[in-house]
Amino acid sequence: MKILVTGGLGFIGSHTVVELQNKGFEVIIIDNLSNSSLDVLDAITKITGKKPEFEKLDLREKDAVAAFFKKHTDIAGVIHFAASIFVNESVENPLLYYENNLNSLIYLLKEVSARKEMSMIFSSSCTVYGETDKLPITEEAPVKKAEAPYGNTKQIGEEIIQDTCKVNQHIKAISLRYFNPIGAHPSANIGETPQGKPHHLVPYITQTAIGIREQLLVFGGDYPTEDGTCVRDYIHVVDLGKAHVTALERLLENKNKSNYEVFNIGTGKGSSIFEVIQSFEKVSGQKLNYKVVDRRPGDVTAIYADTKKANEELGWQAKSTLDEAMDSAWKWEQKVRS
């Protein structure tokens, strides 16, 4: 079966492509290369022994999306990653996020709706829950007002897909609300390499340790948590990639209970910023230079998943530890800079 992966050369997308090809799927990637590199295509090929098909395309270009689907009539499923993803950037430039994240989804769904049968996995986020009242978070937790435009685009994106599925029973979709992806492939051939200054914690840690960044800034040391820093559910990106394949197979094998479903994808364990730093220092043997500064707009205090539904209904669970994820991220950083 041919599977379309949008944003397939990005951090999570590339790891998912590897897992899809390892399972025997034929993959075609769409990516506009705005936050990725064509070198990733060769890296995927090196890992799997098979080069995915690739087309450079911006999903905000409606006619280009329509032309793509007219050309490729044998696509059985779509995994949609392509989106702007940085919380603090979305606060500073909300219109960029609304245009990119929503228009691209709408144009994609227009083409998906026109097909006789289609399975779709949507890259959603735990940010849809906002500042939660109860931890760990189940899928039944209320979706609150988003703390930042990025989270709002994920909330609206889910609503758009759900409404589309209501009137198009031939579409089967799953939104995966995943938590904080970190780490790299064990081969160290693919990993997280942000363009410019990192927005995410772990690449900032590894870049600080290797000397690219002078100091890691910890945003907020006065949160009502055990050590005063934010708590997140950090999941190894390989585990996350496998979750997408498992969810896709659920739809393709008609094991879904309705034509729109939602699953939390995390480890079920929260780790503070300081715990992540300590894990990195342990596996790397490096002492990290960091400084606690004021809180950052858009950040919630603590969030981690209740993974019971994903474990039992989806038949998936995270396998890697925080230490294993940090070790793989450090090996990737060292390889990139060698």
XYZ file of C-alpha atoms in Angstrom:
338
model
C 0.000 0.000 0.000
C 1.149 3.516 -0.803
C 1.115 5.953 2.117
C 1.490 9.723 1.768
C 3.511 11.350 4.560
C 3.306 15.138 4.594
C 6.276 16.779 6.291
C 7.999 13.431 5.943
C 11.536 14.830 6.049
C 10.969 16.520 9.414
C 11.959 15.175 12.816
C 8.915 12.997 13.584
C 7.991 12.475 9.941
C 11.339 10.968 8.971
C 11.296 8.500 11.880
C 7.753 7.495 10.934
C 8.773 6.957 7.298
C 11.512 4.599 8.502
C 8.999 2.586 10.543
C 6.525 2.493 7.637
C 9.166 1.205 5.224
C 10.356 -1.339 7.778
C 6.769 -2.648 7.805
C 6.716 -2.946 4.019
C 4.670 0.131 3.124
C 5.448 2.124 0.000
C 5.946 5.750 1.024
C 5.650 9.018 -0.849
C 6.776 12.147 0.969
C 5.577 15.719 0.524
C 7.724 18.401 2.167
C 8.385 22.071 1.406
C 11.808 21.876 3.139
C 11.015 24.920 5.322
C 12.209 23.134 8.472
C 13.953 20.088 7.012
C 16.656 19.052 4.573
C 16.782 16.913 1.445
C 19.750 15.103 3.047
C 17.223 13.301 5.249
C 15.973 11.418 2.186
C 19.371 9.768 1.756
C 19.566 9.065 5.488
C 16.200 7.266 5.406
C 17.428 5.255 2.422
C 20.613 4.330 4.309
C 18.597 3.021 7.274
C 15.906 1.114 5.365
C 17.669 0.197 2.118
C 14.814 1.768 0.144
C 14.447 5.340 -1.103
C 10.989 6.835 -0.570
C 9.381 8.757 -3.405
C 9.594 12.516 -2.808
C 7.893 15.640 -4.131
C 8.708 19.157 -2.969
C 5.335 20.786 -2.438
C 3.808 23.475 -0.233
C 0.405 22.357 1.023
C -0.732 25.994 1.209
C -0.850 25.963 -2.604
C -4.326 24.598 -3.273
C -3.847 23.919 -6.992
C -0.559 22.105 -6.363
C -2.249 19.831 -3.811
C -5.053 19.035 -6.265
C -2.524 18.293 -9.023
C -0.598 15.963 -6.723
C -3.667 13.843 -5.943
C -4.678 13.801 -9.598
C -1.253 12.359 -10.382
C -1.182 9.878 -7.482
C -4.454 7.961 -7.516
C -3.261 4.898 -5.582
C -2.726 6.422 -2.123
C -4.374 4.309 0.593
C -3.567 6.472 3.596
C -2.207 9.834 4.689
C -0.120 10.723 7.734
C -0.236 14.490 8.095
C 2.714 16.097 9.896
C 3.299 19.221 7.795
C 2.755 22.210 10.107
C 4.501 25.008 11.950
C 5.290 23.624 15.392
C 6.864 26.124 17.791
C 4.762 27.429 20.689
C 6.687 30.640 21.347
C 6.927 31.463 17.631
C 3.162 31.051 17.324
C 2.657 33.608 20.098
C 4.853 36.068 18.187
C 3.425 35.321 14.719
C -0.100 33.887 15.047
C -1.224 34.545 11.464
C 1.635 32.434 10.087
C 0.405 29.523 12.201
C -3.254 29.897 11.300
C -2.457 30.175 7.602
C 0.031 27.304 7.457
C -1.555 24.820 9.841
C -5.214 25.257 8.874
C -5.130 26.030 5.140
C -2.803 23.092 4.438
C -5.123 20.742 6.360
C -8.233 22.021 4.563
C -6.700 21.637 1.096
C -5.512 18.144 2.007
C -8.936 17.121 3.333
C -10.657 18.388 0.181
C -8.658 15.871 -1.819
C -9.019 13.097 0.765
C -12.818 13.613 0.775
C -12.955 13.130 -2.975
C -11.493 9.606 -2.734
C -13.647 6.490 -2.370
C -11.870 5.344 0.774
C -9.056 6.911 2.761
C -7.334 6.441 6.110
C -5.760 9.455 7.766
C -3.553 9.990 10.814
C -3.373 13.560 12.118
C -0.376 14.821 14.032
C -2.084 16.489 16.985
C -0.698 17.504 20.351
C -1.271 17.415 24.077
C -1.391 21.216 23.885
C -5.103 20.850 23.047
C -5.729 20.186 26.754
C -4.313 23.545 27.856
C -3.681 24.051 31.585
C -5.197 20.853 32.933
C -7.027 20.300 36.227
C -6.132 16.635 36.670
C -3.084 14.496 35.903
C -2.430 12.198 34.164
C -4.575 13.375 31.247
C -7.059 11.006 29.634
C -8.580 11.478 26.193
C -11.838 12.456 27.932
C -10.236 15.490 29.610
C -11.833 18.779 28.528
C -10.216 20.609 25.664
C -9.618 24.055 27.164
C -8.782 27.385 25.627
C -5.312 27.056 24.146
C -2.409 28.845 25.811
C -0.883 29.686 22.410
C -1.940 29.886 18.727
C -0.026 26.662 17.967
C -2.248 24.707 20.355
C -5.323 26.432 18.971
C -4.463 25.298 15.437
C -4.327 21.715 16.711
C -7.704 22.105 18.445
C -9.282 23.591 15.331
C -7.549 21.000 13.140
C -9.104 18.174 15.134
C -12.539 19.824 14.863
C -12.158 20.221 11.096
C -11.270 16.527 10.696
C -14.073 15.390 12.997
C -16.659 17.484 11.139
C -15.360 16.173 7.802
C -15.621 12.568 9.007
C -19.240 13.116 10.117
C -20.355 13.806 6.569
C -17.842 11.537 4.826
C -18.202 8.059 6.283
C -15.666 6.696 3.790
C -12.925 8.639 5.595
C -11.368 6.998 8.658
C -9.202 9.231 10.810
C -7.222 9.122 14.042
C -5.792 12.142 15.849
C -2.707 11.251 17.835
C -2.274 13.707 20.704
C 1.350 13.215 21.439
C 3.407 14.693 24.142
C 7.092 15.770 23.873
C 9.092 13.853 21.232
C 12.833 13.632 21.870
C 15.803 11.488 20.889
C 17.053 10.159 17.571
C 17.214 6.950 15.554
C 19.678 4.441 17.113
C 21.691 4.483 13.874
C 22.315 8.223 14.437
C 21.459 8.765 10.767
C 18.380 10.887 11.506
C 17.474 13.077 14.460
C 16.341 16.554 15.431
C 18.316 19.310 13.733
C 16.434 22.598 14.032
C 17.226 25.333 11.547
C 18.593 28.270 13.508
C 18.118 28.620 17.234
C 16.356 25.603 18.795
C 12.842 26.092 20.161
C 12.752 22.710 21.902
C 14.540 21.701 25.096
C 16.610 18.673 24.078
C 18.367 20.077 20.974
C 19.123 23.183 23.020
C 20.672 20.944 25.690
C 22.808 19.016 23.209
C 23.866 22.152 21.324
C 24.869 23.787 24.611
C 26.849 20.728 25.652
C 28.726 20.566 22.359
C 29.546 24.279 22.441
C 27.236 25.767 19.805
C 25.123 27.544 22.430
C 26.744 29.353 25.313
C 24.081 28.584 27.888
C 20.737 26.792 28.257
C 17.947 29.029 29.531
C 15.430 27.287 31.797
C 12.192 29.248 31.502
C 10.719 29.485 34.978
C 11.915 28.044 38.274
C 8.851 29.027 40.296
C 6.170 26.698 38.927
C 4.119 24.735 41.508
C 6.039 21.508 40.791
C 8.465 19.484 42.886
C 11.565 21.364 41.709
C 9.911 24.520 40.340
C 10.361 23.706 36.639
C 7.777 22.654 34.048
C 6.877 18.967 33.834
C 6.398 17.214 30.490
C 5.952 13.687 29.148
C 9.057 13.035 27.019
C 8.626 10.235 24.477
C 11.338 8.725 22.297
C 10.706 9.659 18.670
C 11.145 6.038 17.511
C 8.336 4.959 19.840
C 6.257 7.789 18.421
C 6.975 6.737 14.848
C 5.817 3.209 15.654
C 2.607 4.595 17.172
C 1.733 6.176 13.811
C 2.218 2.878 12.003
C 0.109 1.027 14.577
C -2.676 3.621 14.274
C -2.577 3.452 10.470
C -2.785 -0.352 10.506
C -5.809 -0.090 12.835
C -7.646 1.915 10.168
C -6.483 -0.105 7.170
C -7.562 -3.334 8.900
C -10.937 -1.826 9.902
C -10.300 -2.301 13.614
C -11.422 1.222 14.495
C -14.581 1.642 16.604
C -15.702 4.801 14.788
C -14.472 6.710 11.758
C -12.863 9.332 14.003
C -10.802 8.400 17.056
C -8.359 10.111 19.411
C -5.402 8.612 21.320
C -2.851 10.059 23.723
C 0.691 9.032 22.779
C 3.171 9.414 25.617
C 5.035 7.457 28.273
C 2.590 8.135 31.096
C 5.365 9.686 33.181
C 6.146 13.350 33.737
C 9.716 14.630 33.948
C 10.760 18.121 34.998
C 13.254 20.262 33.093
C 15.825 19.631 35.817
C 15.248 15.860 35.569
C 15.894 16.011 31.809
C 19.091 17.977 32.432
C 20.209 15.440 35.063
C 19.456 12.553 32.683
C 21.559 14.182 29.968
C 24.460 14.824 32.340
C 24.353 11.187 33.438
C 24.395 9.595 29.971
C 26.817 12.095 28.410
C 29.230 12.687 31.265
C 28.934 16.409 30.472
C 28.191 19.174 32.968
C 25.617 21.485 31.423
C 25.798 25.274 31.666
C 22.255 26.499 32.362
C 20.483 29.451 33.928
C 16.940 29.807 35.290
C 15.132 32.852 33.837
C 11.562 34.182 33.766
C 8.674 32.062 32.554
C 7.902 31.929 28.829
C 4.453 32.914 27.467
C 2.315 29.965 26.354
C 3.889 27.310 28.611
C 1.648 25.222 30.878
C 2.841 24.033 34.298
C 2.635 20.266 33.934
C 1.248 17.783 31.447
C 1.672 14.038 31.041
C -0.440 11.313 29.518
C -2.724 8.606 30.722
C -1.762 6.008 28.099
C -4.267 3.288 29.044
C -6.400 3.759 25.918
C -3.392 3.644 23.569
C -1.945 0.644 25.412
C -5.168 -1.387 25.471
C -7.185 -0.305 22.413
C -4.406 0.630 20.035
C -2.063 -2.101 21.244
C 0.899 0.262 21.484
C 3.125 1.375 24.313
C 6.317 3.369 24.715
C 9.390 1.207 25.299
C 12.344 3.599 25.655
C 13.431 5.352 28.859
C 14.323 9.026 29.288
C 18.001 8.059 29.615
C 17.877 6.078 26.359
C 16.250 8.979 24.546
C 18.808 11.481 25.864
C 21.667 9.156 24.977
C 20.425 8.814 21.383
C 19.984 12.609 21.104
C 23.561 13.153 22.294
C 24.988 10.575 19.859
C 23.082 12.269 17.032
C 24.416 15.709 18.014
C 27.968 14.390 18.138
C 27.633 12.767 14.704
C 26.159 15.903 13.132
C 29.031 18.032 14.433
C 31.821 15.534 13.710
